[in-house]
Coordinates of C-alpha atoms in Angstrom, one line a residue:
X406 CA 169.4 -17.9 -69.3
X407 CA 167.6 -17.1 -66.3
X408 CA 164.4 -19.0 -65.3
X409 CA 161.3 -17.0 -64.1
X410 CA 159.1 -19.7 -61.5
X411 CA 155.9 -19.2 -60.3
X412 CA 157.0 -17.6 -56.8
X413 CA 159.0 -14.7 -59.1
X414 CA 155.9 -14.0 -61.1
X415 CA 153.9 -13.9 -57.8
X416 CA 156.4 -11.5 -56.5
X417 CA 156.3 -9.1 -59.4
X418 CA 152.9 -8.9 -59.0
X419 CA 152.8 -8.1 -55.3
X420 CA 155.6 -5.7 -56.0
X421 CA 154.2 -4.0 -58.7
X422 CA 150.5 -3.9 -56.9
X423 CA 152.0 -2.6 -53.8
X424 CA 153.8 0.0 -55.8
X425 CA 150.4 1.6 -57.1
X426 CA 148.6 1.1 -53.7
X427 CA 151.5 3.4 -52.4
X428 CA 150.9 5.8 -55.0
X429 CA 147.7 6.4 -54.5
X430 CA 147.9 7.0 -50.6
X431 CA 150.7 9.8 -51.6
X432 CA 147.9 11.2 -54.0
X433 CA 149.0 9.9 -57.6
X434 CA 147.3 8.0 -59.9
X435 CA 149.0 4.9 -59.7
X436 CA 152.7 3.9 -60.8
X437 CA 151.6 0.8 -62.8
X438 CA 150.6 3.3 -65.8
X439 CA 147.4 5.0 -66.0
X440 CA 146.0 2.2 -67.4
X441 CA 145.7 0.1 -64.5
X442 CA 146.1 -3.7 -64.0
X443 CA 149.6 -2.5 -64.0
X444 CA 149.8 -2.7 -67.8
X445 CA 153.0 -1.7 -69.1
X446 CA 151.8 0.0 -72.4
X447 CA 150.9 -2.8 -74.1
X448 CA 146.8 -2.4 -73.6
X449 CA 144.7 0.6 -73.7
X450 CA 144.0 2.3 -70.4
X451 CA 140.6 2.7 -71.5
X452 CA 140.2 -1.0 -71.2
X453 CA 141.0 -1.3 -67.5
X454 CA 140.2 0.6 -64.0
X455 CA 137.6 3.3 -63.2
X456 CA 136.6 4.1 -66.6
X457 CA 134.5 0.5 -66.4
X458 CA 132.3 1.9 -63.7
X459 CA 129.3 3.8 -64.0
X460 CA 129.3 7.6 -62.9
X461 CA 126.9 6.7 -60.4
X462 CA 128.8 4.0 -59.1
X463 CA 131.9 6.1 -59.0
X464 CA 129.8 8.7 -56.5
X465 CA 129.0 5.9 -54.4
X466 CA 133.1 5.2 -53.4
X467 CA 135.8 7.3 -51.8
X468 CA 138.3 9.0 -54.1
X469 CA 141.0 6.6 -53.3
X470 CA 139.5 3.7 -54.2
X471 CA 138.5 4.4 -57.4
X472 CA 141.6 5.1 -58.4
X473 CA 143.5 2.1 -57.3
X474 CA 140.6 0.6 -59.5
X475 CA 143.0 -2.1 -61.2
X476 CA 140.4 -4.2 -63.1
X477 CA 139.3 -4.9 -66.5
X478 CA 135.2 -5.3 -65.6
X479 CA 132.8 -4.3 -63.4
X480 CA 131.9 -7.7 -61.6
X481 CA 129.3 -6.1 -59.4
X482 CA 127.3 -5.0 -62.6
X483 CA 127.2 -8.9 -63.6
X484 CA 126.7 -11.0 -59.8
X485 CA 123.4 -10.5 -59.5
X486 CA 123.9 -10.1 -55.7
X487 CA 121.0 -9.6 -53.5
X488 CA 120.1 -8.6 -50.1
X489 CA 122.0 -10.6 -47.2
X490 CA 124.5 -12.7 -49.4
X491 CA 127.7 -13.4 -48.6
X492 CA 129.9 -12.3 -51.2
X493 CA 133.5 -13.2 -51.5
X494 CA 135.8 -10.5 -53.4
X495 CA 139.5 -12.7 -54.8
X496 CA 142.4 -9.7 -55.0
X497 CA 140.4 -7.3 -53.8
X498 CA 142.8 -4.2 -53.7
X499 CA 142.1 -1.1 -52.8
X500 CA 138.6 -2.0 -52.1
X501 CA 136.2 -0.9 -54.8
X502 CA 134.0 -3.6 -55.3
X503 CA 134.0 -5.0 -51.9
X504 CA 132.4 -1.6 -50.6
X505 CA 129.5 -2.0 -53.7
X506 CA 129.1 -5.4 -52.7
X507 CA 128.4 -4.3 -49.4
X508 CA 126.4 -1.7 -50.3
X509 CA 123.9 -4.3 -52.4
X510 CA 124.2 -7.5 -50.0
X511 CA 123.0 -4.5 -47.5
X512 CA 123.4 -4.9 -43.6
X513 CA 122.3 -8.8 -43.1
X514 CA 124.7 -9.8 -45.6
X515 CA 128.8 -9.6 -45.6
X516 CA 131.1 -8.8 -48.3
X517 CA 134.7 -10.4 -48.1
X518 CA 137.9 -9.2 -49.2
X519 CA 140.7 -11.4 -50.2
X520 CA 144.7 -10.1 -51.1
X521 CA 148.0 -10.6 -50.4
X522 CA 148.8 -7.1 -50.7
X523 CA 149.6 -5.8 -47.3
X524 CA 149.7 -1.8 -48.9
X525 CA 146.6 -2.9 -50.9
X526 CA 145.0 -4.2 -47.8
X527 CA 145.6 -0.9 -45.5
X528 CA 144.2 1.2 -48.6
X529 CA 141.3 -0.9 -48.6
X530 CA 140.9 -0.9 -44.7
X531 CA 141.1 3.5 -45.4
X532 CA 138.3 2.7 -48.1
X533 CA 136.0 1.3 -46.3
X534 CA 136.1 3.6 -42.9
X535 CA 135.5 6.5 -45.2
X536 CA 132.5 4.6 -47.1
X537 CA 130.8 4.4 -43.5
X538 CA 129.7 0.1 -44.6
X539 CA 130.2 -1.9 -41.7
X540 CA 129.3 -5.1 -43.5
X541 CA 133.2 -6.0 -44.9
X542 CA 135.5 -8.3 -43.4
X543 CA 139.2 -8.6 -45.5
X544 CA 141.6 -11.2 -45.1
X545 CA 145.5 -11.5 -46.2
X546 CA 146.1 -14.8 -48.3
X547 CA 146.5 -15.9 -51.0
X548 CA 143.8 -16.7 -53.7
X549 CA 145.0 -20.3 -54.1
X550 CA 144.8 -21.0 -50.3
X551 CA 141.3 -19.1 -49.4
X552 CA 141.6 -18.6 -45.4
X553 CA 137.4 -19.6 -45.6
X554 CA 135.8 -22.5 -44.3
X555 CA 133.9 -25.0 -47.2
X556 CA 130.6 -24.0 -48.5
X557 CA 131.0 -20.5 -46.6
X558 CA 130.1 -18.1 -49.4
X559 CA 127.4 -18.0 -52.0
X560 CA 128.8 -16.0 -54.4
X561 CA 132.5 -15.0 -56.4
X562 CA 133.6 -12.2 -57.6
X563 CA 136.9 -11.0 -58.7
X564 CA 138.5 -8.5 -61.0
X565 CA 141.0 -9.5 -63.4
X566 CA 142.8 -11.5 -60.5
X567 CA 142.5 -14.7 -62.0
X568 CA 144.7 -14.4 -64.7
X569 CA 147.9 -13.5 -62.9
X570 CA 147.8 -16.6 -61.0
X571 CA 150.3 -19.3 -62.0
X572 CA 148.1 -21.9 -60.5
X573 CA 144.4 -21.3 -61.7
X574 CA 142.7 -24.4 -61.4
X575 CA 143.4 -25.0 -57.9
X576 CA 142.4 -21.3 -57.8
X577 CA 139.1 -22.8 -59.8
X578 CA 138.7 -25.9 -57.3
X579 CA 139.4 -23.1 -54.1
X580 CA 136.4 -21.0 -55.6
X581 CA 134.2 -24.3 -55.6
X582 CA 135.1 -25.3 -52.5
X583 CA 134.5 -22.6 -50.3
X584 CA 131.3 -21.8 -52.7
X585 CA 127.9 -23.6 -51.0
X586 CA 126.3 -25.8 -53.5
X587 CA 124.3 -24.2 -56.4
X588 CA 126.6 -20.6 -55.2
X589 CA 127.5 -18.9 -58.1
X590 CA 130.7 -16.4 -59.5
X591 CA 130.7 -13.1 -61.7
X592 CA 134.4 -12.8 -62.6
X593 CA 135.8 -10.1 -64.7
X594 CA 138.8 -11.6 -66.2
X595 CA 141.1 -10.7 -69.7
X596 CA 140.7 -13.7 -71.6
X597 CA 142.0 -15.0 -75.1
X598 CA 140.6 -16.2 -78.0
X599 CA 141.4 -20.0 -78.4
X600 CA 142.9 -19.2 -81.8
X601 CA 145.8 -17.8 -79.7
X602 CA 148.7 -20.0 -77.8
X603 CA 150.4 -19.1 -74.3
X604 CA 152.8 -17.9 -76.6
X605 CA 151.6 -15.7 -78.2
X606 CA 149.4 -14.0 -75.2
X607 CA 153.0 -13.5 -73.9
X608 CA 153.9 -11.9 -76.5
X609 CA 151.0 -9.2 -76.4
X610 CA 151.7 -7.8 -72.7
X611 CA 153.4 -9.0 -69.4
X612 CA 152.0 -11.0 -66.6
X613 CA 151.8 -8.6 -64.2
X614 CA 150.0 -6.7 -66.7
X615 CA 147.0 -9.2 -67.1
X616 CA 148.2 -10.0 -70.7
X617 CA 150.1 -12.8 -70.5
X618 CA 148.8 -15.6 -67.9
X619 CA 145.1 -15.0 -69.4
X620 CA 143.5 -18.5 -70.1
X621 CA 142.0 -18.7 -73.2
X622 CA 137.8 -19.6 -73.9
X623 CA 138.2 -23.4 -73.6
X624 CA 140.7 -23.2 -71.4
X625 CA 138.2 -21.1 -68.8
X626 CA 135.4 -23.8 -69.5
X627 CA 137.6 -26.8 -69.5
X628 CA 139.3 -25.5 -65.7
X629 CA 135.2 -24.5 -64.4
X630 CA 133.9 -28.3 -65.5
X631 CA 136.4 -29.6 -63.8
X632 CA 136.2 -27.9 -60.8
X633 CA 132.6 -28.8 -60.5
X634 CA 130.8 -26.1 -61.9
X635 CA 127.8 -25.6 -64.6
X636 CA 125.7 -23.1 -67.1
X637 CA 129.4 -21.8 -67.6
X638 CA 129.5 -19.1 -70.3
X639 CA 132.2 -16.5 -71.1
X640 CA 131.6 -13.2 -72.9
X641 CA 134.2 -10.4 -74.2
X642 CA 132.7 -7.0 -73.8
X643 CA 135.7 -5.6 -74.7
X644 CA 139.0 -5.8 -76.5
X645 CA 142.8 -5.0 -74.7
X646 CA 144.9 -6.2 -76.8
X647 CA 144.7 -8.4 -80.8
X648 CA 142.8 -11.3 -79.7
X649 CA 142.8 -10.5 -76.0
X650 CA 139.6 -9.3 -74.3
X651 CA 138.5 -8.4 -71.3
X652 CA 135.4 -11.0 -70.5
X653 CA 132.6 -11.7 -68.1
X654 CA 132.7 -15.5 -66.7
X655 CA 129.4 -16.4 -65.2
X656 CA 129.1 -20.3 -63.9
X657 CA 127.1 -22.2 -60.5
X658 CA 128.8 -24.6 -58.5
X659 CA 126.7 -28.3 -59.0
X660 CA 123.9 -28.7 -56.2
X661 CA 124.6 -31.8 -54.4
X662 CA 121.4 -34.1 -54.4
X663 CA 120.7 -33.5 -50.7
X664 CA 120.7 -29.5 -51.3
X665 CA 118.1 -30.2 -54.1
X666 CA 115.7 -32.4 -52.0
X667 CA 116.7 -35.8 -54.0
X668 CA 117.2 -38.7 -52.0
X669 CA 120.5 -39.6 -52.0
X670 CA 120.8 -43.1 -53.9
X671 CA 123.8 -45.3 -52.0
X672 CA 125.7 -47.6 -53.5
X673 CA 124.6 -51.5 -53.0
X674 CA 126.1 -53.7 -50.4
X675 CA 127.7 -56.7 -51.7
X676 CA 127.1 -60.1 -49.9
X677 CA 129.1 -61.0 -46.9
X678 CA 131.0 -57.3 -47.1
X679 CA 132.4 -55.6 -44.4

């Protein structure tokens, strides 16, 4: 029987992802299915990619990148961002919500893009020269290794990126750390209903196709609490598969005492220490 590890599932995934970036520079739809997030058939294509963006939002983007639109949400709708954040985009493919976040952080504020998808990154790079923002700065890495200093970025975003890592809660403890205290995420994610186990997720889809890495409820709290987050909440908006849902997770990273103007209380010297 042959084992699959964590590096073979990584490499599907940037396999498979470079496969539709490629296919949409040579003018297809995508070679993933046209149901995006490189489902295999399992979900409905409704439930992923361009269809989860407004009209007017479509308009706004060049052709190309909406349709190497791989998500399952529209994390951009959800962030909240305003006018000169910086906004860090996890697996941020061929571009599409990097350029919006640009567009509503506005010139004073920058919009990162994180992948590990060197096709996904020129596509994006393509994107964003044809969208005329100047504000967008991308970087090749991995989500579980963010090449950003600590406390760098006020806000998270990511489109159902999350769930095809093998490691998510030092993806989790990453998104704190680079976060600066009280910064906040609006992740679009496919996320299970606790009444399902890993194996039965796997049994709904692939991992490369979103389906079968997806935490579940608790498991999405549980990872964000310990990873130093609070006012965590997680809601479906829509179903991809029996008990499988595409989900907006909203959550702030704790303010440190100093950042909330408390005096920092030390801990009491003991007699004759040090």
């Amino acid at each position: 029987m042959t084992t699959t590890t964590a590096e073979d599932l990584r490499e599907e995934v940037r396999r498979r992802y470079a496969e539709s970036a490629r296919a949409v520079t040579e003018g297809a739809t995508g070679s993933c299915g046209s149901g995006s997030c490189c489902a295999d058939g399992e979900t409905d294509a409704s439930s992923f990619g361009e269809a989860l963006y407004e009209a007017e939002q479509r308009n706004e983007l060049p052709g190309t990148a909406v349709l190497a639109s791989l998500g399952c949400g529209n994390p951009t709708a959800v962030a909240e961002l305003r006018e000169g954040e910086t906004v860090l985009d996890l697996g941020s493919g061929g571009g599409i919500d990097v350029i919006l976040s640009a567009k509503r952080v506005g010139p004073t504020g920058t919009a990162y893009g994180l992948d590990m998808t060197d096709e996904m990154l020129a596509l994006a790079q393509r994107n964003v020269a044809e969208s005329g923002v100047r504000n967008v700065h991308f970087l090749k890495g991995l989500i579980e290794a963010i090449p950003l200093p600590a406390a760098s970025v006020d806000v998270v975003i990511s489109n159902c990126v999350i769930n095809l890592s093998t490691d998510k809660a030092t993806v989790l403890t990453e998104i704190a750390r680079v976060l600066k205290p009280g910064g906040r995420i609006g992740i679009s994610d496919v996320v299970a209903e606790d009444r399902l186990s890993p194996a039965e997720r796997a049994e709904r889809g692939s991992y490369a196709g979103c389906i079968a890495g997806a935490l579940s409820v608790s498991e999405y709290v549980a990872g964000l609490e310990a990873a130093g987050f609070e006012e965590i909440s997680v809601s479906f908006t829509h179903q991809v598969a029996d008990g499988m849902h595409g989900a907006i997770v909203k959550a702030r990273k704790t303010e440190s005492p100093e950042s909330k103007g408390l005096p920092v209380i030390q801990p009491a010297q003991t007699a004759g220490c040090c």
